XYZ file of C-alpha atoms in Angstrom:
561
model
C -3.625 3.318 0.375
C -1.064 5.874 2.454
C 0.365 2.210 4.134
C 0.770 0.501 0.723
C 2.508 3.863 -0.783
C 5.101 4.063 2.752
C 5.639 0.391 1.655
C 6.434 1.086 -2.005
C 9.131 4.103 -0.392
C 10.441 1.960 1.878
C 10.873 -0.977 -1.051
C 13.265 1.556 -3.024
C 15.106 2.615 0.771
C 16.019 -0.941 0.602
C 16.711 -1.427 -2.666
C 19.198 1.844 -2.586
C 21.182 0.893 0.761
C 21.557 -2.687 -0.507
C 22.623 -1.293 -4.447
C 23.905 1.784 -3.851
C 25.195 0.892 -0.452
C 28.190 -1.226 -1.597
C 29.098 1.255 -4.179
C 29.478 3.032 -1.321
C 31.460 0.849 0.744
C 33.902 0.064 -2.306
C 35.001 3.233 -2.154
C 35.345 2.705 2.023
C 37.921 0.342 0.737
C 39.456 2.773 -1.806
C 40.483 4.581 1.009
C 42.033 1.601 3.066
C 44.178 0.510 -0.096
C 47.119 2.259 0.557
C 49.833 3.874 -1.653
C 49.347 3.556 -5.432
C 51.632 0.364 -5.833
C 50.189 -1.583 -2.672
C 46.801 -0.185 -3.696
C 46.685 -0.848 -7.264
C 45.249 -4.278 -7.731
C 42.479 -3.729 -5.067
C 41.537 -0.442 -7.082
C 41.597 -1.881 -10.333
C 39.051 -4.779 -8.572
C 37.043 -1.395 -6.919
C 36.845 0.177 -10.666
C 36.257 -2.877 -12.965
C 33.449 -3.691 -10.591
C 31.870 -0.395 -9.816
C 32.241 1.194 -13.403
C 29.562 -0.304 -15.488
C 26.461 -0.205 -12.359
C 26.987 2.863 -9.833
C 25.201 5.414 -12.002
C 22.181 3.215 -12.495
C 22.077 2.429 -8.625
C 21.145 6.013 -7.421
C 18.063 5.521 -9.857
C 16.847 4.214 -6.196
C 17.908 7.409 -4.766
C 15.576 9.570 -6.933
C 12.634 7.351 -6.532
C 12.800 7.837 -3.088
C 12.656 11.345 -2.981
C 9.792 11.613 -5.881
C 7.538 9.084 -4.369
C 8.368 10.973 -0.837
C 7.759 14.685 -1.517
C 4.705 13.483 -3.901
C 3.018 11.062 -1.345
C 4.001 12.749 1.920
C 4.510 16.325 1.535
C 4.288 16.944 5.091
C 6.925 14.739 6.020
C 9.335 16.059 3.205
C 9.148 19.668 4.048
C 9.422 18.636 8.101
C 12.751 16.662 6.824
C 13.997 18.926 4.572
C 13.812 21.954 6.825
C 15.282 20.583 9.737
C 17.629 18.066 8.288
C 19.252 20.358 5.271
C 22.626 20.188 6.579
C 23.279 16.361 6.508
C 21.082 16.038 3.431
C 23.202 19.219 1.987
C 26.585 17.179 2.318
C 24.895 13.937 1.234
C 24.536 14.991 -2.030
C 27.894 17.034 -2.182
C 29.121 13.771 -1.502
C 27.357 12.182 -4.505
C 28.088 14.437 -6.333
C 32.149 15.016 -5.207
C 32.236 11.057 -5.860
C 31.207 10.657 -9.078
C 33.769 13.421 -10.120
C 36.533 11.499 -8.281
C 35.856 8.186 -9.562
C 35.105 9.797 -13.173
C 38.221 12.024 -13.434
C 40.719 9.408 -11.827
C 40.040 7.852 -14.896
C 41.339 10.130 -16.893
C 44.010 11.349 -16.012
C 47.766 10.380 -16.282
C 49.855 11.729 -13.529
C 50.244 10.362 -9.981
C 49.459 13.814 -7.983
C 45.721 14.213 -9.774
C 45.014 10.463 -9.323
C 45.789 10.593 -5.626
C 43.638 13.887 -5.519
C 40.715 12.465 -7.644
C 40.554 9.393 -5.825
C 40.385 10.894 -2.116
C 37.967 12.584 -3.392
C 35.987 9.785 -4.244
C 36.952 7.908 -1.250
C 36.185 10.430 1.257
C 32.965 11.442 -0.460
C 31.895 7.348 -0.368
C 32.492 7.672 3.335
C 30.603 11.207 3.975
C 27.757 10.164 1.906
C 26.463 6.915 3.651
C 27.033 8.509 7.415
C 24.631 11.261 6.695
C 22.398 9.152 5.489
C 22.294 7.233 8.637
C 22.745 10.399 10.667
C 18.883 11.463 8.435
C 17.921 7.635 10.177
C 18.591 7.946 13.508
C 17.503 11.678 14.130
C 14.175 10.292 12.306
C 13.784 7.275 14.648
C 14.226 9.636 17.513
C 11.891 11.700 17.072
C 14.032 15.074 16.527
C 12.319 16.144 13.408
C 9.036 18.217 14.577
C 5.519 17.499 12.496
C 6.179 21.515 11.428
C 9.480 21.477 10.636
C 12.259 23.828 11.207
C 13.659 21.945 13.936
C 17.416 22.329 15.427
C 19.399 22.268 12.348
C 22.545 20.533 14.560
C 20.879 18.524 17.130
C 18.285 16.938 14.935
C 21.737 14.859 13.043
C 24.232 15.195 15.786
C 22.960 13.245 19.026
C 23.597 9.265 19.848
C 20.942 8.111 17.230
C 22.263 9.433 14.751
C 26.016 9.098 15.420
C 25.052 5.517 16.072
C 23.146 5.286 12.489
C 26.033 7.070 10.551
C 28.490 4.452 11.966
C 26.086 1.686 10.976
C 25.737 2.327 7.761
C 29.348 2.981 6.807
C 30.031 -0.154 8.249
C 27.087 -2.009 6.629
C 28.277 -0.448 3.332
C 31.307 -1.678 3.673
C 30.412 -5.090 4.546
C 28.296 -5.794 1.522
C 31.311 -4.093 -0.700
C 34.020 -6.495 1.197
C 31.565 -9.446 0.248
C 30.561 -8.173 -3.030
C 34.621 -7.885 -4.251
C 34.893 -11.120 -2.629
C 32.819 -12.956 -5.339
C 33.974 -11.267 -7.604
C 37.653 -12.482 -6.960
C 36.051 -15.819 -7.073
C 34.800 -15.259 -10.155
C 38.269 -14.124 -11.719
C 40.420 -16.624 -9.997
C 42.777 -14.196 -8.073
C 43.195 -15.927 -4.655
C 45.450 -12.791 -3.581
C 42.484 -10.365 -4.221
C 39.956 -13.272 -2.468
C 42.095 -13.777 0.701
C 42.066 -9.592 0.757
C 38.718 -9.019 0.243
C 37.847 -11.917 2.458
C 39.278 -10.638 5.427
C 38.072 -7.190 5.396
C 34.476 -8.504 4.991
C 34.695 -11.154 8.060
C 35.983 -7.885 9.960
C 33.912 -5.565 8.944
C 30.864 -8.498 9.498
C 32.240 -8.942 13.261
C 32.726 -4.696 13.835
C 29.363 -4.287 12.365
C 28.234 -7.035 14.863
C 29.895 -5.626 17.998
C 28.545 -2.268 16.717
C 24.972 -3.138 16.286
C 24.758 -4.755 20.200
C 26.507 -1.782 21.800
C 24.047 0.439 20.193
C 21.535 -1.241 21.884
C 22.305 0.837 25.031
C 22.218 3.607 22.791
C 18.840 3.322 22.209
C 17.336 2.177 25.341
C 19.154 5.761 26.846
C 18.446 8.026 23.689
C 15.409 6.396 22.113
C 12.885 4.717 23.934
C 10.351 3.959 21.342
C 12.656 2.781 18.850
C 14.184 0.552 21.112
C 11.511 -0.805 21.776
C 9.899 -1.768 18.983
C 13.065 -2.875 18.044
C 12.747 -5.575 21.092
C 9.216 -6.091 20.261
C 7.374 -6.899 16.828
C 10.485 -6.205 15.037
C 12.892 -8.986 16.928
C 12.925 -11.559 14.632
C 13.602 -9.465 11.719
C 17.072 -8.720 13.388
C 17.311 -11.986 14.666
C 17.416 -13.120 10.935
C 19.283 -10.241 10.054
C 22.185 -11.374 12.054
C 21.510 -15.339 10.564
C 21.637 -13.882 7.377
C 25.190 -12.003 7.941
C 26.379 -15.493 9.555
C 25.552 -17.054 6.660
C 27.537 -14.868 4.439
C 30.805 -14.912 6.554
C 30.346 -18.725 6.288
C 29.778 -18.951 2.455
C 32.985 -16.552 2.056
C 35.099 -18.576 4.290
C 34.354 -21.865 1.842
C 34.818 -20.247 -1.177
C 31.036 -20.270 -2.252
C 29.737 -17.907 -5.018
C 26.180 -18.575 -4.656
C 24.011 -17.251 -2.433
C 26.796 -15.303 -0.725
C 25.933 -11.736 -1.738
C 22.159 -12.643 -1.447
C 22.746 -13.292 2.526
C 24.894 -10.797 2.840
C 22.269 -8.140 0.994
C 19.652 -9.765 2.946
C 21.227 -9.283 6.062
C 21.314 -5.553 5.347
C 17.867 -5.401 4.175
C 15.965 -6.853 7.298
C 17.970 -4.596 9.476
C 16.116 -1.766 7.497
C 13.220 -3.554 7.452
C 13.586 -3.419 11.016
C 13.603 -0.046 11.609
C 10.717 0.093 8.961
C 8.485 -2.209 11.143
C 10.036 -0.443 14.532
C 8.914 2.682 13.183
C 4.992 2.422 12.372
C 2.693 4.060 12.032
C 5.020 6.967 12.084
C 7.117 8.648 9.955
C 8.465 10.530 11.888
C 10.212 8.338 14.279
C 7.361 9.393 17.340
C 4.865 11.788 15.776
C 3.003 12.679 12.504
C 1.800 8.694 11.220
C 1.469 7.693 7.781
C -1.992 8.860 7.056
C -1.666 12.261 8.859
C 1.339 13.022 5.998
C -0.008 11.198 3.272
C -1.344 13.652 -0.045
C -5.130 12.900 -1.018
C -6.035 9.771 -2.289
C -5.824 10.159 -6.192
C -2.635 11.569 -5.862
C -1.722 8.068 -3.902
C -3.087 6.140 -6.130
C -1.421 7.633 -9.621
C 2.038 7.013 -7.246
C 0.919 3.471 -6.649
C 0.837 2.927 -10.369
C 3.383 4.683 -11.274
C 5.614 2.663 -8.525
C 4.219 -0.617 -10.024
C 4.924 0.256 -13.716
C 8.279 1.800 -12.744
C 9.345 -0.989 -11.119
C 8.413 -3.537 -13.500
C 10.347 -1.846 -15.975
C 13.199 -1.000 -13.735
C 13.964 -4.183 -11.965
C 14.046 -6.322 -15.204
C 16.750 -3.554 -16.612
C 18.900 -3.742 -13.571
C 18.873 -7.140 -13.570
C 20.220 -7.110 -17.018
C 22.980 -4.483 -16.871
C 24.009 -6.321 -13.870
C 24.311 -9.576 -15.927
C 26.384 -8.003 -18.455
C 28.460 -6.493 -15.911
C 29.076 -9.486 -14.224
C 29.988 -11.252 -18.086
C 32.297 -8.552 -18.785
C 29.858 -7.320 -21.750
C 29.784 -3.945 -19.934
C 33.090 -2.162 -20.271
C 34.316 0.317 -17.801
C 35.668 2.938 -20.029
C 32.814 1.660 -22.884
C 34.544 -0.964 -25.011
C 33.426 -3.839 -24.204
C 34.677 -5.265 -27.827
C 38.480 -5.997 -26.476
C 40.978 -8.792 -27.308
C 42.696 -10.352 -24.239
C 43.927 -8.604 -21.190
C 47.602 -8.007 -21.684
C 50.790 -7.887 -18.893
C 50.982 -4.231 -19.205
C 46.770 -4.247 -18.459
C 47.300 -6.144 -16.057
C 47.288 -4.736 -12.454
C 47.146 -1.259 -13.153
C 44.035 -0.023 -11.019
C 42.325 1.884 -13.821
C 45.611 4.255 -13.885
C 46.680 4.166 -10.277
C 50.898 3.610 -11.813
C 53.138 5.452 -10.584
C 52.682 8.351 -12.790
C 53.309 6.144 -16.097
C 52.097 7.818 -19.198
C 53.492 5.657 -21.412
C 50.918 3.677 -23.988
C 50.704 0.543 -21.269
C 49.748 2.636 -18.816
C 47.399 4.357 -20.942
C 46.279 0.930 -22.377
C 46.116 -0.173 -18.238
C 42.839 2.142 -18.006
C 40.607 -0.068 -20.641
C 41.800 -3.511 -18.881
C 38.328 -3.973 -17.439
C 36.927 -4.021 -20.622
C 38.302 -7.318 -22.073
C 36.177 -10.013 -23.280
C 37.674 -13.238 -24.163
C 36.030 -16.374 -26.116
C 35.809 -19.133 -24.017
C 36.621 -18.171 -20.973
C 35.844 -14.355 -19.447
C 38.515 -12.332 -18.019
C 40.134 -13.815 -14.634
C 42.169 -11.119 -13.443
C 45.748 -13.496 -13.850
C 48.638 -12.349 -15.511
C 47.962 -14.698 -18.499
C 44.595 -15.898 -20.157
C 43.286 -19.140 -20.386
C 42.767 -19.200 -24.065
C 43.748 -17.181 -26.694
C 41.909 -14.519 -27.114
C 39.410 -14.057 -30.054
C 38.559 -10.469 -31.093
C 34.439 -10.200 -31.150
C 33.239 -9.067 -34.315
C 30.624 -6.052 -33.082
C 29.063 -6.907 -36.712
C 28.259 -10.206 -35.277
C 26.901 -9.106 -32.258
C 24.455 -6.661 -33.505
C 23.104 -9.662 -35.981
C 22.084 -11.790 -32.854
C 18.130 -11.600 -32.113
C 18.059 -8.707 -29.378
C 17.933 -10.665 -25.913
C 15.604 -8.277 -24.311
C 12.548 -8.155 -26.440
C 11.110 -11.360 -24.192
C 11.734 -9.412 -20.648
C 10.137 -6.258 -22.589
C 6.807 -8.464 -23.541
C 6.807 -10.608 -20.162
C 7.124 -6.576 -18.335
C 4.479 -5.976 -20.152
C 2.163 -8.488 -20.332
C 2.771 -8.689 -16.066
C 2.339 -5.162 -16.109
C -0.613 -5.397 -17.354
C -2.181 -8.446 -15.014
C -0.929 -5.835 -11.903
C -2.902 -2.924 -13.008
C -6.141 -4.994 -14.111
C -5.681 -6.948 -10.495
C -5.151 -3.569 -8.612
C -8.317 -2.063 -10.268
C -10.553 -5.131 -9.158
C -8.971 -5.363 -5.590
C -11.058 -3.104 -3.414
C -9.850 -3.743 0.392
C -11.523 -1.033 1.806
C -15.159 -2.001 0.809
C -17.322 -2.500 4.172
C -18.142 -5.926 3.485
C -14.412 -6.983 2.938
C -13.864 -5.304 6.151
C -16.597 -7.154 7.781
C -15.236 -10.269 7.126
C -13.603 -12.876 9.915
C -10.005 -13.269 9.080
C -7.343 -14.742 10.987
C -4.464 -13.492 12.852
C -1.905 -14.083 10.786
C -3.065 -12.132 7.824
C -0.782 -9.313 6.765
C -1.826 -5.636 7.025
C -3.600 -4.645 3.787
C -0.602 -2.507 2.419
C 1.578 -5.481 3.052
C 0.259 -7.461 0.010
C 1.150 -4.004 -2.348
C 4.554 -4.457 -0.910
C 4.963 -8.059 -1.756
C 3.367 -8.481 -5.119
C 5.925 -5.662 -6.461
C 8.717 -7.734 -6.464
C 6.786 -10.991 -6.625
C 5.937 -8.971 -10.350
C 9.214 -8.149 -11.229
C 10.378 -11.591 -10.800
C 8.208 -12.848 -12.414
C 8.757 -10.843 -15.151
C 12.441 -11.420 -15.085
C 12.092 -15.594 -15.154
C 9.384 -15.097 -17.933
C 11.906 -13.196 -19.914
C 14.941 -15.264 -19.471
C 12.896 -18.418 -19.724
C 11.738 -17.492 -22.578
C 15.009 -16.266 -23.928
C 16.139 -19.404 -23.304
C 13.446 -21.877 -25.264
C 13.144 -22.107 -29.149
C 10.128 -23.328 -31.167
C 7.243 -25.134 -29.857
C 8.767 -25.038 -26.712
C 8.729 -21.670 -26.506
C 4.980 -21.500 -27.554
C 4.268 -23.423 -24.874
C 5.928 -22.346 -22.475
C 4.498 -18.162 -23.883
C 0.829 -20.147 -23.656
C 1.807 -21.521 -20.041
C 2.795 -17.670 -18.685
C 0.001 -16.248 -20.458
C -2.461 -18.515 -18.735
C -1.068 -18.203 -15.230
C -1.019 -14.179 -15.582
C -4.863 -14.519 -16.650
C -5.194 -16.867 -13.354
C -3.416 -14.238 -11.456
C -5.786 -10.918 -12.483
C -8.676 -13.410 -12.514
C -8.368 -13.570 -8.594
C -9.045 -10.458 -7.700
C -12.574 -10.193 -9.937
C -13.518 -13.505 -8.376
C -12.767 -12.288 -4.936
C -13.796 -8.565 -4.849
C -15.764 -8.041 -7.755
C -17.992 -10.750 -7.161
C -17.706 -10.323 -3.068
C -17.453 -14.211 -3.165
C -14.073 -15.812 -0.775
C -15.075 -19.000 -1.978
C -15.226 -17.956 -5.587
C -12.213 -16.744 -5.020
C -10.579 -20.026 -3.450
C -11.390 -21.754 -6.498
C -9.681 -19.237 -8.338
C -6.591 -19.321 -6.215
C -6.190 -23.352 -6.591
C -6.281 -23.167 -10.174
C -3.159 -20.386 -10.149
C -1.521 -22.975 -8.079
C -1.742 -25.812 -10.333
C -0.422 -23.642 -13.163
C 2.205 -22.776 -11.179
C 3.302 -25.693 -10.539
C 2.992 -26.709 -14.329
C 4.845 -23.264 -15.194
C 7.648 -24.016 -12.682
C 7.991 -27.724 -14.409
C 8.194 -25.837 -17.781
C 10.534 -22.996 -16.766
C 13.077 -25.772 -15.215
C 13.551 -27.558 -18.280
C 14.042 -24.124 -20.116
C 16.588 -22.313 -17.634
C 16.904 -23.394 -13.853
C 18.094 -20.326 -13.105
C 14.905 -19.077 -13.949
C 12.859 -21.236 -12.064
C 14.324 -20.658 -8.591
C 13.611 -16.817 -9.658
C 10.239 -17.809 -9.649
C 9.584 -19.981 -6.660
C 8.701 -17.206 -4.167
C 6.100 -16.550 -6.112
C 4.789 -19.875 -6.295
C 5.457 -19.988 -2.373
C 3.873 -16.620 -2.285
C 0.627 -17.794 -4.032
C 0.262 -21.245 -1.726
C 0.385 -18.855 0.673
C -2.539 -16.786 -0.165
C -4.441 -20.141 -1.243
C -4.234 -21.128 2.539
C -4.959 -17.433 3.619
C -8.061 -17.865 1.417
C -9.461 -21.161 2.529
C -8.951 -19.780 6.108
C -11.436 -16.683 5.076
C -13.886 -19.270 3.334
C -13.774 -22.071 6.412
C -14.709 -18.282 9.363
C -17.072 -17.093 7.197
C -19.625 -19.875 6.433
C -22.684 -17.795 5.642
C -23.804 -16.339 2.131
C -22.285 -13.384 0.754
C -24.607 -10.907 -1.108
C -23.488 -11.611 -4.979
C -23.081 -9.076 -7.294
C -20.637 -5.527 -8.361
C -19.172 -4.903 -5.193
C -20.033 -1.451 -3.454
C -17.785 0.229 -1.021
């Protein structure tokens, strides 16, 4: 249980460096922009972009420190009590940004912009190198199992000057590639070529980075190093793949898939340090289940994480989709006509002290929505633009009520599936399983998102479909979520793998027929649901592999721990 609850904390680590990281890193490139006339059309990119989603990304940021000081006390107060200064100006830093990048906004004349946005700059720089400074004094080992340790060398020391670096330049790296696509998106081939640039070159520093720190750690941390060099090589291996890959898909123009390899890259390299890092927390001392609080309290965390995230994820996914449409306004008014010359260009108020009505008009630009065609950041729109009636808009049937039922009816299959799975009872343990089965807590850290994405593809799928084909395709999901929780009981309820094999093969033939349905619906949702498809073929073979090593009867019956 403590494994599958460090698994669920390290899920929203992730999930914050990869989201909150290129907020981050956007403002890294705030800072690089220059004056407010050579700066102003990268800014206005910056603050269009960043406006409607930074907020909602340090949700990320809270779980971790809930599910931390709630399922590892230990570890929090040893962290906390030696590591207070860097965490101190980490959250200065949050919360210095958001005042920048709120009151630059705002406000007219040139003198408070350039104060309010080096302010937010600065603070987007600060913010991610004491985070990484936390990481490396962690992986070395500076924080003692009692806390209180040296409140200067436990953050300042090659580790952690190596992490700090890092992660700047990791945060800036997803930003650059992140602004990229999003030039692509508004046809602005100036913007592209800029943005472009800065993320191949902050790709190749982050490169050259990442192999001179491996001296670093060979002199200053053993351990890490290697583990690094051991069961956690071919996550970096793909790590740098993955960051190949997204240099490549900038360099031809390609929208899809780019900011998935480039957030990918960034998450196996902290999935790295994850795996480098057990069984401890704390880099070389005090392991998971020394820190972790008794086991109700885990397992009220584990559902909570599970029903958080399911609700979450789907939410996120949607605000991001509206961002991305241009339904989510930067100042809030998203119902706009078309983006006008004197909106044009003028980096959310970065003029040159203008406080004449286009400038003031200059600060809502990210907010236009257009018929037809969405905003494309050129001096002149495609089509004329149509004014949205907001009456009209709130008469359209509310586009989340089928991700609210498909959270909930998954929500449900994961809690009546995590009541019937019992890994710990002595005869699961006594069974012969092969080599290549995952650590118990892994499967906890793979069905979470596995859930939420399915959850998300239910939703839009069914979004998506009218009439009987949306019956169908309701029936479909409903029977493959019965499939899913039915699994478990066959498996661990009634102690039977081959019960359970049966079970398994079914769930992949109506996965395959809810795939076939999904594709006709909404492709988009489909591919959303492969790895869970994958994911469940998968266990079928892990399965059949338990059923072919253990060929004798299994006592039938309630299973017992």
């Amino acid at each position: 249980m403590a494994e599958l609850v460090a698994a669920f904390l390290f899920i929203g680590v992730v999930a914050y460096a990869v989201l909150g990281g290129a907020d981050f890193g956007a403002g890294f490139w705030d800072l690089l922009a220059g004056g407010a006339k050579r700066g102003r059309e990268p800014r206005h990119l910056i603050d269009v972009s960043l406006a409607p989603v930074w907020e909602a990304n340090h949700t990320w940021l809270i779980y971790c420190l809930v599910v931390l000081w709630t399922a590892f006390p230990p570890a929090f107060a040893a962290i906390t009590t030696t590591l207070y200064i860097p965490l101190i100006f980490a959250l200065l830093g949050i919360v210095l940004r958001g005042a920048g990048f709120a009151f630059r906004k705002a406000t007219v004349r040139t003198e408070e912009q350039r104060l309010y946005g080096a302010a937010f700059a600065l603070s987007s720089v600060l913010t991610p190198y004491c985070f990484g400074a936390i990481a490396g004094g962690l992986a070395s080992g500076r924080v003692p199992t009692a806390g209180n340790g040296d409140a200067i060398s436990s953050w300042v020391n090659p580790s952690s000057i190596l992490g700090g670096v890092l992660a700047v330049l990791a945060c800036s790296y997803l930003a650059a590639t992140y602004l990229t696509v999003e030039a692509l998106h508004r046809d602005d081939q100036r913007l592209y070529r800029y943005f472009r640039d800065r993320a191949i070159a902050a790709g190749a520093v982050t490169g050259a980075v990442s192999i001179a720190g491996i001296f670093v750690l060979q002199a200053d941390s053993p351990r890490l190093f290697d583990r690094l060099s051991g069961p956690a090589l071919p996550l970096v291996v793909l790590a740098a793949v993955g960051g190949l890959v997204g240099l490549a898909l900038l360099w031809a123009k390609r929208t899809v898939g780019t900011r998935v390899a480039a957030a990918g890259a960034v998450a196996l390299v902290i999935v790295g340090w994850g795996v480098a890092q057990t069984p401890y927390l704390l880099g070389t001392h005090l392991s998971i289940t020394e820190a972790a609080a008794p086991d109700t309290t885990l397992a009220v965390v584990v559902g909570v994480a599970i029903v958080a995230g399911l609700l979450i994820v789907p939410s996120l996914v949607l605000l991001f989709r509206l961002s991305s449409r241009g339904a989510v306004a930067a100042d809030d008014r998203p119902f706009r006509a078309g983006v006008t010359e004197g909106e044009r260009g003028s980096g959310e108020g970065m003029t040159e002290g203008d406080g004449s009505a286009a400038g003031q008009a200059g600060r809502g630009s990210g907010a236009a929505l257009t018929t037809g065609t969405r905003s494309t950041g050129a001096k002149t729109a495609r089509t004329p633009a149509v004014p949205v009636d907001p009456a009209t808009v709130r008469s359209r049937p509310h586009r989340w009520v089928p991700y609210a039922l498909c959270a909930g009816a998954v929500t449900a299959t994961a809690v009546a599936g995590a009541r019937a799975t019992r890994p710990d009872a002595r005869w699961c343990r006594e069974l012969n399983t092969p080599d290549w089965q995952p650590p118990p807590w892994a499967f906890g850290a793979v069905w979470t998102p596995l859930y939420a994405s399915l959850a998300v593809a239910g939703g839009r799928a069914l979004g998506a479909a009218h009439g009987p084909q949306r019956k169908a395709l309701a029936g479909e999901l409903a029977a493959n979520l019965a499939l899913n929780a039915g699994w478990s009981n066959l498996f661990f309820r009634l102690r039977s793998p081959l019960a359970g094999l049966a079970g398994t093969l079914l769930l992949d033939a109506s996965n395959v027929r809810l795939l076939a349905r999904v594709a006709r619906t909404d492709r988009k949702a489909a591919v959303v649901l492969l790895p869970y498809a994958v994911w469940c073929a998968y266990a079928t073979c892990l399965n059949a592999s338990i059923v072919a090593r253990n060929h004798g009867p299994r006592q039938r019956g309630p299973a017992k721990s």
